[in-house]
Amino acid sequence: MIKVNENYMKIQASYLFAEIAHRVSAYQEANPDAKIIRLGIGDVTEPLAPVVVAAMHKGVDDEAARESFRGYGPEQGYAFLREAIAENDFKARGIDISASEIFVSDGAKCDTANIQELFGDDITIAVPDPVYPVYVDTNVMAGRTGVAENGRYGKLVYLDSTKENGFVPNIPSEKVDLIYLCFPNNPTGATATKEQLQAWVDYAKANKSIILFDAAYEAFIRTPGIPHSIYECDGAKECAIEFRSFSKTAGFTGVRCGYTVVPEALMAYTKDGEAVALRPMWTRRQTTKFNGCSYITQCGAAAIYTEEGKAQIKATIDFYLENAKLIKTALTDLGFDVVGGSDSPYIWVNVKGDSWGFFDKLLKEANVVTTPGAGFGKAGEGYIRISAFNSRANVEEAIKRISKVLA
Ligand code: PLP
């Protein structure tokens, strides 16, 4: 009799977006004429930048000729992409990260999910609440948590992001080993200042902890002074791993590409206290379990670092940011307390009540899909997340309908 990994039985049954999809399709079935506008799941709507498309076409042509054909590529990613990343995302901002510390992948979801393999089973883990669910569920699968009770797993340390702390979690009073942070944040849209991130880095260094910093929404930062990378903080290369994604930066949700930075100086420890470098461990993990992101995709990703590419992806992000501003202004004018919506594609609205109830009200009365905050964790109750990823016409129509329902 083969045994199953019983940790999977601990995972809370209904995945947030499956429940939303179920409620939306039930409503649509009962109301076939309703023109539903989806501002729920954070998928992009705008097509790829022309430079990306041209570079991918050229990549296909390379694969079509014997002289330029490429088979298996380096598991860490092609040097042409890793060097462009190091130069543009780091060196241009005064951050000393080299191409050898960058690992290209098929997206930040896999990397944020897989990275925990490098750490022991008995470490303590801190996760923000509300949270991008992947951080939590992957640790449940790996058996690092207890069972869920009242919406929280045993053994995890929850870092509440609330109105009181400006949606940037306070440093815990106890010692934790692994800390997940995400800024600009999904779902709240909040950003952290350099001082706030520096305090986390100082804590991690003092406690020999590691920060897993998810910067998937970095490209939305426009306000000067907000850090784009955890490595802007002193000492972060000794205590942090950073994840980036081309999904929201360049519309790659379907194409699939991202990267992870594991600095050379980053160490974890054996039970006897011996320091072990994590970069070679991650190299070993990737070369064993991952066969690289496709050449064609990496050609497309590298194109966003050309001058033309930078201008084209900026224009698309500016477009989403304008959507976010319209939504934020409308909700603020309706009297709601709102976070995010600038430096982020997400608007986090305090609905002063049950978030699933509010979700249902907007679905049924405005035919607009949002995301109930409670689905991201206990501290998300009382909020909804609205996403700015849609056409201008849909955003304007959604605002009109929401304003009518809530006025
Ligand atoms: N990290 C955060 C915070 C996200 O919101 C998302 C996607 O929604 C991801 C990672 C996943 O990114 P990717 O598409 O690169 O897997």
Short mmCIF file of N, CA and C and ligand atoms in Angstrom, two decimals, residues 42 106-110 112 132 135 182 186 214 216-217 245-248 253 256-258 346, ligand 1:
data_model
loop_
_atom_site.label_atom_id
_atom_site.label_comp_id
_atom_site.label_asym_id
_atom_site.label_seq_id
_atom_site.Cartn_x
_atom_site.Cartn_y
_atom_site.Cartn_z
N GLY A 42 -4.96 38.72 -11.15
CA GLY A 42 -3.98 39.69 -11.64
C GLY A 42 -3.29 39.26 -12.92
N ASP A 106 11.37 29.96 -15.49
CA ASP A 106 10.11 30.15 -16.21
C ASP A 106 9.09 30.90 -15.37
N GLY A 107 9.56 31.66 -14.38
CA GLY A 107 8.66 32.53 -13.64
C GLY A 107 8.91 32.51 -12.15
N ALA A 108 8.38 33.53 -11.49
CA ALA A 108 8.63 33.68 -10.05
C ALA A 108 7.79 32.73 -9.20
N LYS A 109 6.68 32.22 -9.76
CA LYS A 109 5.87 31.30 -8.96
C LYS A 109 6.69 30.06 -8.62
N CYS A 110 7.30 29.46 -9.67
CA CYS A 110 8.09 28.25 -9.44
C CYS A 110 9.25 28.53 -8.49
N THR A 112 9.67 30.98 -6.19
CA THR A 112 9.27 31.23 -4.79
C THR A 112 8.78 29.94 -4.15
N TYR A 132 0.52 36.35 -0.79
CA TYR A 132 0.47 35.60 -2.05
C TYR A 132 0.49 34.11 -1.63
N TYR A 135 3.59 31.11 -1.10
CA TYR A 135 4.60 31.00 -0.03
C TYR A 135 4.13 30.03 1.05
N CYS A 182 7.19 40.88 0.29
CA CYS A 182 6.83 41.18 -1.10
C CYS A 182 6.47 42.65 -1.22
N ASN A 186 1.57 42.21 -3.27
CA ASN A 186 0.34 41.55 -3.70
C ASN A 186 -0.17 40.87 -2.43
N ASP A 214 10.23 39.13 -2.72
CA ASP A 214 9.51 38.98 -3.99
C ASP A 214 9.26 40.38 -4.57
N ALA A 216 8.17 41.01 -7.74
CA ALA A 216 7.48 40.77 -9.02
C ALA A 216 6.85 42.04 -9.60
N TYR A 217 6.54 43.02 -8.73
CA TYR A 217 5.86 44.24 -9.19
C TYR A 217 6.78 45.46 -9.20
N SER A 245 10.08 38.92 -11.92
CA SER A 245 9.25 38.25 -12.93
C SER A 245 9.06 39.17 -14.13
N PHE A 246 9.05 38.60 -15.33
CA PHE A 246 8.74 39.41 -16.52
C PHE A 246 7.22 39.41 -16.78
N SER A 247 6.47 38.72 -15.93
CA SER A 247 5.02 38.59 -16.16
C SER A 247 4.31 39.93 -16.19
N LYS A 248 4.49 40.71 -15.13
CA LYS A 248 3.78 41.98 -15.05
C LYS A 248 4.65 43.10 -15.63
N THR A 253 2.94 36.75 -18.75
CA THR A 253 2.21 35.74 -17.96
C THR A 253 1.99 34.45 -18.76
N ARG A 256 6.09 33.17 -20.04
CA ARG A 256 6.77 32.57 -18.89
C ARG A 256 8.28 32.84 -18.83
N CYS A 257 8.66 33.80 -18.02
CA CYS A 257 10.09 34.01 -17.72
C CYS A 257 10.22 34.89 -16.48
N GLY A 258 11.19 34.59 -15.70
CA GLY A 258 11.51 35.40 -14.52
C GLY A 258 12.93 35.08 -14.10
N TYR A 346 -2.40 47.08 -7.96
CA TYR A 346 -3.49 46.63 -7.09
C TYR A 346 -3.99 47.74 -6.18
N1 PLP B 1 4.90 36.73 -6.97
C1 PLP B 1 3.81 37.49 -6.80
C2 PLP B 1 3.72 38.36 -5.61
C3 PLP B 1 2.76 37.42 -7.72
O1 PLP B 1 1.67 38.16 -7.54
C4 PLP B 1 2.88 36.58 -8.83
C5 PLP B 1 1.82 36.47 -9.84
O2 PLP B 1 0.72 36.88 -9.72
C6 PLP B 1 4.02 35.82 -8.96
C7 PLP B 1 5.03 35.91 -8.01
C8 PLP B 1 4.17 34.83 -10.08
O3 PLP B 1 4.84 35.36 -11.13
P1 PLP B 1 5.19 34.48 -12.43
O4 PLP B 1 4.10 34.74 -13.42
O5 PLP B 1 6.52 34.99 -12.84
O6 PLP B 1 5.23 33.05 -12.04
#
